[in-house]
XYZ file of C-alpha atoms in Angstrom:
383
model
C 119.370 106.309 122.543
C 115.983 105.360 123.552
C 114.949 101.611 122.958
C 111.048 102.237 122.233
C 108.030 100.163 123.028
C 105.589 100.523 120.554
C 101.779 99.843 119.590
C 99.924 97.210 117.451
C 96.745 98.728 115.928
C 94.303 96.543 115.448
C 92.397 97.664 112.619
C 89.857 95.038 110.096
C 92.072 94.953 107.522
C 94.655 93.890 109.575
C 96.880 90.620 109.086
C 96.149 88.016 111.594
C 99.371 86.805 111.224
C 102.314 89.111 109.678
C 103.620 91.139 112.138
C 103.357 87.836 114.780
C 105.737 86.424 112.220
C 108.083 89.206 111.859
C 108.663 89.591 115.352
C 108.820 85.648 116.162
C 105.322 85.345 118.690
C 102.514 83.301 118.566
C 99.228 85.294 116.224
C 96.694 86.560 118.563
C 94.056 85.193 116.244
C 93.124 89.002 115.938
C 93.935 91.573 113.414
C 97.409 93.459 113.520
C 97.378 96.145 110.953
C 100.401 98.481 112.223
C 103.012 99.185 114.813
C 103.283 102.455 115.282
C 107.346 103.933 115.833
C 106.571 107.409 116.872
C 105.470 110.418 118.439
C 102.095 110.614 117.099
C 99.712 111.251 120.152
C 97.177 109.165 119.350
C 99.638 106.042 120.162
C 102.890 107.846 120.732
C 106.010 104.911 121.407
C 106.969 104.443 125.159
C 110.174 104.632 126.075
C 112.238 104.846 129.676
C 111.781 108.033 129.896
C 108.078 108.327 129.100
C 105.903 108.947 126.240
C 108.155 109.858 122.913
C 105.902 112.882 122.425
C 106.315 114.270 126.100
C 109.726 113.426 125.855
C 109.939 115.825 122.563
C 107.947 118.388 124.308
C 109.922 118.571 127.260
C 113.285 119.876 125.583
C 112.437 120.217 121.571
C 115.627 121.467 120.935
C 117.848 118.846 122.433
C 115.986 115.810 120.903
C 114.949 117.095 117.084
C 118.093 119.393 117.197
C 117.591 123.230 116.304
C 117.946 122.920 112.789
C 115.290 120.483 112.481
C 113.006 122.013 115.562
C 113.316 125.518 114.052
C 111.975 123.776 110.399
C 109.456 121.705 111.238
C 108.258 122.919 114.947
C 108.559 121.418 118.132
C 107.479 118.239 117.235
C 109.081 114.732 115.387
C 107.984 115.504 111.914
C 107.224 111.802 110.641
C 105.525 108.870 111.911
C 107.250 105.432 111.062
C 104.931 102.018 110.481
C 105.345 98.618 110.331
C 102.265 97.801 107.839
C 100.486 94.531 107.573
C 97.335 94.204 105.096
C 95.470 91.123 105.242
C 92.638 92.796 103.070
C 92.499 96.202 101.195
C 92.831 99.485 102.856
C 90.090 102.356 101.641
C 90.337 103.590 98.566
C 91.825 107.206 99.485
C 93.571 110.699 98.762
C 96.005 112.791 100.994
C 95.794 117.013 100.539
C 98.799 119.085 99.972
C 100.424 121.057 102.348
C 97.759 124.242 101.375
C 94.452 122.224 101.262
C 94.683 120.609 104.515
C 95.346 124.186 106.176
C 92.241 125.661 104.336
C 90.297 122.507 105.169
C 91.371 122.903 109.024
C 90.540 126.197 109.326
C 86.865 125.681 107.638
C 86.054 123.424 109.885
C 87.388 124.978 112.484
C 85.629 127.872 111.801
C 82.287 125.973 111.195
C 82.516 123.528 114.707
C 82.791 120.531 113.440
C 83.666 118.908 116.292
C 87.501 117.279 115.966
C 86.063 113.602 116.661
C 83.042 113.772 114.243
C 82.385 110.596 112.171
C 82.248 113.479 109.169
C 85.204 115.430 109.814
C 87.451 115.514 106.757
C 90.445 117.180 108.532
C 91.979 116.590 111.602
C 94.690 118.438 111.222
C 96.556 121.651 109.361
C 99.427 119.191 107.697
C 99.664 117.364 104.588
C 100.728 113.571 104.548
C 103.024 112.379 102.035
C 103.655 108.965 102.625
C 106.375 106.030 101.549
C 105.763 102.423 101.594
C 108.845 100.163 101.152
C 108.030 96.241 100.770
C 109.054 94.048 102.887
C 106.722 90.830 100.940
C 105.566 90.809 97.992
C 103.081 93.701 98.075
C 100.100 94.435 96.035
C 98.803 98.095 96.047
C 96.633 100.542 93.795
C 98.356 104.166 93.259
C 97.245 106.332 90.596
C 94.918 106.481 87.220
C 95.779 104.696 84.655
C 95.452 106.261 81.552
C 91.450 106.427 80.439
C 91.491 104.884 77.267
C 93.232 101.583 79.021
C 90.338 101.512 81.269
C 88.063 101.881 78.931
C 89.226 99.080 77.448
C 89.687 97.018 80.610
C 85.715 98.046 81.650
C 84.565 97.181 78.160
C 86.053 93.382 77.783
C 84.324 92.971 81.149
C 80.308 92.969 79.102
C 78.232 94.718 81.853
C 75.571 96.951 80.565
C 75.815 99.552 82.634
C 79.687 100.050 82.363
C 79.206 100.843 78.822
C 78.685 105.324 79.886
C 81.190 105.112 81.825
C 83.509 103.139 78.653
C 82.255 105.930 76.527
C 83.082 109.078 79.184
C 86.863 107.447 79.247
C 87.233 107.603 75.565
C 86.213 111.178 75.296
C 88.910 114.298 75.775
C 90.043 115.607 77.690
C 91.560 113.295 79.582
C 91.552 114.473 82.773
C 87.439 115.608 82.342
C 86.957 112.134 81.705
C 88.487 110.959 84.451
C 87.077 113.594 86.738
C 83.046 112.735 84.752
C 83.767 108.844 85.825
C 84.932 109.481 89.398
C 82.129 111.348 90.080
C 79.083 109.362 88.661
C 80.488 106.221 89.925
C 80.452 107.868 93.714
C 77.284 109.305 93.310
C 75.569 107.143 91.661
C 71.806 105.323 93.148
C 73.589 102.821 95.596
C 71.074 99.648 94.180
C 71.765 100.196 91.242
C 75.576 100.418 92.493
C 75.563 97.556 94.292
C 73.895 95.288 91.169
C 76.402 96.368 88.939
C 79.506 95.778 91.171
C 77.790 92.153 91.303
C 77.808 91.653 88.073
C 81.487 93.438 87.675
C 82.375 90.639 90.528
C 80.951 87.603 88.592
C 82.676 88.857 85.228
C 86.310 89.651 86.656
C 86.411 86.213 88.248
C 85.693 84.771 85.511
C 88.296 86.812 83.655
C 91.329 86.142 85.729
C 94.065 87.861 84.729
C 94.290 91.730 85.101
C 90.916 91.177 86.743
C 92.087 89.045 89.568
C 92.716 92.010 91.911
C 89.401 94.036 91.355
C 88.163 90.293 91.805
C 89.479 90.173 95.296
C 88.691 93.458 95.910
C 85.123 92.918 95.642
C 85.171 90.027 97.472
C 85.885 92.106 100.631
C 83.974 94.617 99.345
C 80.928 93.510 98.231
C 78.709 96.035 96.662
C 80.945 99.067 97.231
C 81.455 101.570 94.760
C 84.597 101.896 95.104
C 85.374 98.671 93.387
C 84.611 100.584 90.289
C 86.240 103.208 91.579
C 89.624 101.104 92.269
C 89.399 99.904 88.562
C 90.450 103.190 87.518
C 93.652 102.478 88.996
C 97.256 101.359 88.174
C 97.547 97.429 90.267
C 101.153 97.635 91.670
C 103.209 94.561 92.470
C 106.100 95.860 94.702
C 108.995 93.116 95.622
C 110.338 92.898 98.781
C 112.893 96.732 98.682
C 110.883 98.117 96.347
C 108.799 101.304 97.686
C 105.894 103.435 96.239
C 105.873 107.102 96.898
C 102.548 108.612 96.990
C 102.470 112.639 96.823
C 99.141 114.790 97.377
C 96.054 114.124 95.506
C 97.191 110.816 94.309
C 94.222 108.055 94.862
C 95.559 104.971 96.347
C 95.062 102.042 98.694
C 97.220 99.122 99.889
C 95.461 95.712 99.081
C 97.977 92.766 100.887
C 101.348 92.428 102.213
C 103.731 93.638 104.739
C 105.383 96.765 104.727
C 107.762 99.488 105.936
C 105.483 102.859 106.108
C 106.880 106.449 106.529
C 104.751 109.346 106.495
C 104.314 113.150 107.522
C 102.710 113.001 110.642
C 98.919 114.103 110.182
C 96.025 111.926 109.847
C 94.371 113.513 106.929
C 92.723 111.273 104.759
C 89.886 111.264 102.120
C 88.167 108.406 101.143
C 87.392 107.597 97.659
C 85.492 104.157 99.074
C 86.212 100.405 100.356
C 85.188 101.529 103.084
C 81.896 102.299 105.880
C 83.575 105.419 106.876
C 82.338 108.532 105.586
C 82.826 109.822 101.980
C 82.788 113.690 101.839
C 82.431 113.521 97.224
C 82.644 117.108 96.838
C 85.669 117.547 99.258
C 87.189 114.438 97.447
C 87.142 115.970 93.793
C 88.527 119.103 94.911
C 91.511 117.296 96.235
C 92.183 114.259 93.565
C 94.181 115.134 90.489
C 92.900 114.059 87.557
C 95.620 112.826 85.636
C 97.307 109.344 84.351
C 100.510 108.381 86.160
C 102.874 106.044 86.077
C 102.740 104.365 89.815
C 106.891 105.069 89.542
C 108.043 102.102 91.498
C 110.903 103.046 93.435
C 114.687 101.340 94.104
C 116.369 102.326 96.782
C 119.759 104.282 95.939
C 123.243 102.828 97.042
C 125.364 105.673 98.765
C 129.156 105.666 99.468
C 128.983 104.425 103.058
C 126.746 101.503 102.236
C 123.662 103.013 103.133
C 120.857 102.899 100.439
C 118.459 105.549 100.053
C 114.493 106.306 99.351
C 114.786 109.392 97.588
C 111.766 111.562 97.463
C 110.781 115.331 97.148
C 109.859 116.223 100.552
C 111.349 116.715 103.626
C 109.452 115.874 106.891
C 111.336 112.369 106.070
C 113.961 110.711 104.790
C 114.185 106.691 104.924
C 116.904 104.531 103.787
C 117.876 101.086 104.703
C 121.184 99.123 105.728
C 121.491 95.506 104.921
C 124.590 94.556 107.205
C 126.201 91.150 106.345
C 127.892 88.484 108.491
C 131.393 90.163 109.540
C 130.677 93.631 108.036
C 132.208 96.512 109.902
C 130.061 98.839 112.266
C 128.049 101.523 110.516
C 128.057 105.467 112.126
C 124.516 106.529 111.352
C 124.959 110.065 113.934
C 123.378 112.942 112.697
C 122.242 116.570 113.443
C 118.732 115.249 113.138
C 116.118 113.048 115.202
C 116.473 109.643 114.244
C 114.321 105.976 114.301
C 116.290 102.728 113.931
C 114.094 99.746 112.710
C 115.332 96.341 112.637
C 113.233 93.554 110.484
C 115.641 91.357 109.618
C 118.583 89.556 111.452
C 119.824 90.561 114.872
C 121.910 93.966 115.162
C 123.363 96.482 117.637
C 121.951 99.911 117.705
C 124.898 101.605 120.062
C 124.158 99.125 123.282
C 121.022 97.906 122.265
C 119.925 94.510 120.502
C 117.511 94.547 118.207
C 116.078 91.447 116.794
C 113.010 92.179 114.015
C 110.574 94.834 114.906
C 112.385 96.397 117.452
C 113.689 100.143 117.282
C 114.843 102.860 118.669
C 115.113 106.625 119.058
C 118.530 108.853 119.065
C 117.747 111.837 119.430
C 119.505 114.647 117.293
C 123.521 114.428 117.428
C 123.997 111.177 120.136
C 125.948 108.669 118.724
C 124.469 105.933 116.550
C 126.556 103.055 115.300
C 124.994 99.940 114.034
C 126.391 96.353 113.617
C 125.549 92.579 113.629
C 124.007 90.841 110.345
C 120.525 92.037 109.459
C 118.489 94.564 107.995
C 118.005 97.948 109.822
C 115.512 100.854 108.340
C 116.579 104.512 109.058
C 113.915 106.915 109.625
C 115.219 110.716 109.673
C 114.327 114.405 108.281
C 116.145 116.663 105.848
C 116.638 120.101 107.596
């Protein structure tokens, strides 16, 4: 078991003071967005015996185990995040497992080169990702159905809205949606930018189910995808709740501190919120255009204590243990590569403490028992 030392991104959106908190040090006075728990090369977690990922590559086999090494390849198949948003994330969309191999082989093929500003694909995976709440945490995942929107646009009174109210009540639904999408991100940016004013000025005077897009704006002022983000289901998680969001699913985290799990790939699209490139045809092939239910998820209670994340893929698997004062040690070994997180208490991973925001690696089959009295997230695959 490998105690890992691990890196603090510091992205804008960041939280200037979250993670300090969670992990008991004084704020920088600078934006932490995420630790990364991992062996993604582009900040891959340190540990005694060297970078996680060139400790993977050395020996595969012995640290994923076979059946896991022989599914996924040679490499850990999920990254693990502690997430902190102090403002809202871009408005975005992941492609499935078949559109980001098509994607990575166009551009590829076509040069783009891997680092350009305008490269939709850096990679030939999908990303599938979990957040689990460990605040209160406030999120967008999802359309909400078009004639609610409609509704919600039209008690706002801007002029300009009213197409867009119309195109939302018209069938089908999913053309509607797709119509909206699309004229709001390609629409003349002045004329953009006016409207999301007076969108701004109306949903703070509103209140309400307005409050969000309110705040919203007020990062973003201007941006399309303000409008866009209307579209949207607002998602309230409490602390143990999660939100799974598949491929194609627009989303974007808006404030609060979180446990993130995700395929490891870094494709993204962006839908807006954001100065980053905006690729609108690319983005409409990948969205899907249809009403969901953000599906707020409760973690499962299993026999041994351990409660569970369930979701439909496999490059992960998270579950938490909430260990109380006295309760016996836990055996988490398994056939499969493993990250312990600790945000809560103080606990024993084998021979190492953890205290919050510290974790560790076992690899596949070394023995992992847990005590103390905290809270300790289990990052793992299904192979």
């Amino acid at each position: 078991m490998d105690r890992l030392s691990n890196t603090v991104r510091p992205y804008a959106w960041g939280s200037t003071t979250a993670i300090a908190e969670l992990i008991g040090a004084e704020p920088t006075g600078e934006p932490q967005a995420e630790m990364w728990m991992g062996a993604h090369p582009g900040a891959p977690s340190r540990t005694g015996r060297g970078a996680l990922n060139e400790v993977i590559d050395a020996d595969p086999e012995r640290e994923l185990g076979k059946a896991a090494a022989d599914k996924f390849g040679p490499r850990l198949p999920f990254l693990l995040k502690i997430l902190a948003a102090g403002a809202p994330l871009s408005l975005q969309v992941h492609p499935d497992l078949a559109q980001a191999k098509e994607g990575y082989a166009d551009e590829e093929r076509r040069g783009v080169p891997i680092d350009a500003p305008h490269r939709n694909y850096k990679d030939a995976n999908h990303k599938p990702e979990l957040i689990c709440a460990l605040t209160p945490f406030d999120g967008l995942c999802g359309f909400r159905a078009a004639a609610e929107t409609a509704d919600l646009l039209e008690a706002l009174d801007v002029d300009s809205l009213k197409p867009y109210v119309d195109l939302l009540r018209a069938q089908p639904e999913d053309a509607a949606l797709r119509e909206v999408l699309t004229a709001v991100l390609s629409a003349d940016p002045v004329q953009m930018a006016e409207t999301v004013t007076e969108v701004t000025a109306a949903a703070q005077r509103l209140g309400g189910a307005y409050e969000p897009y309110a705040g919203i704006a007020h990062h973003y002022p201007g941006d399309p995808g303000v409008i866009a983000a209307m579209l949207l289901n607002h998602v309230r998680l409490q602390p143990g709740e999660a939100l799974f969001l598949g491929a194609g699913v627009p989303h974007a985290y808006l404030d609060g501190l979180g446990v993130e799990i995700m395929a490891n790939s870094d494709n993204v699209l962006r839908c807006g919120l954001t100065p980053k490139h905006v690729d609108v045809p690319e983005l409409l092939r990948i969205v899907r255009f249809e009403a969901t239910d953000p599906g707020v998820l409760r973690p499962e209670a299993t026999p041994g204590g351990e409660e569970v994340y369930e979701t439909p893929i496999d490059e992960f698997r998270l579950s938490r243990l909430v260990l109380p004062e006295g309760a016996a040690p836990h055996d988490l070994t398994a056939p499969t590569p493993q990250i312990l997180l600790c945000t809560a208490g103080s606990v024993h991973a084998g021979e190492l403490a953890l205290t919050p925001g510290q974790s560790a690696f076992v690899p596949a089959g070394e023995k992992a028992e847990v005590s103390g009295t905290g809270t300790v997230f289990r990052a793992t695959v299904v192979a």
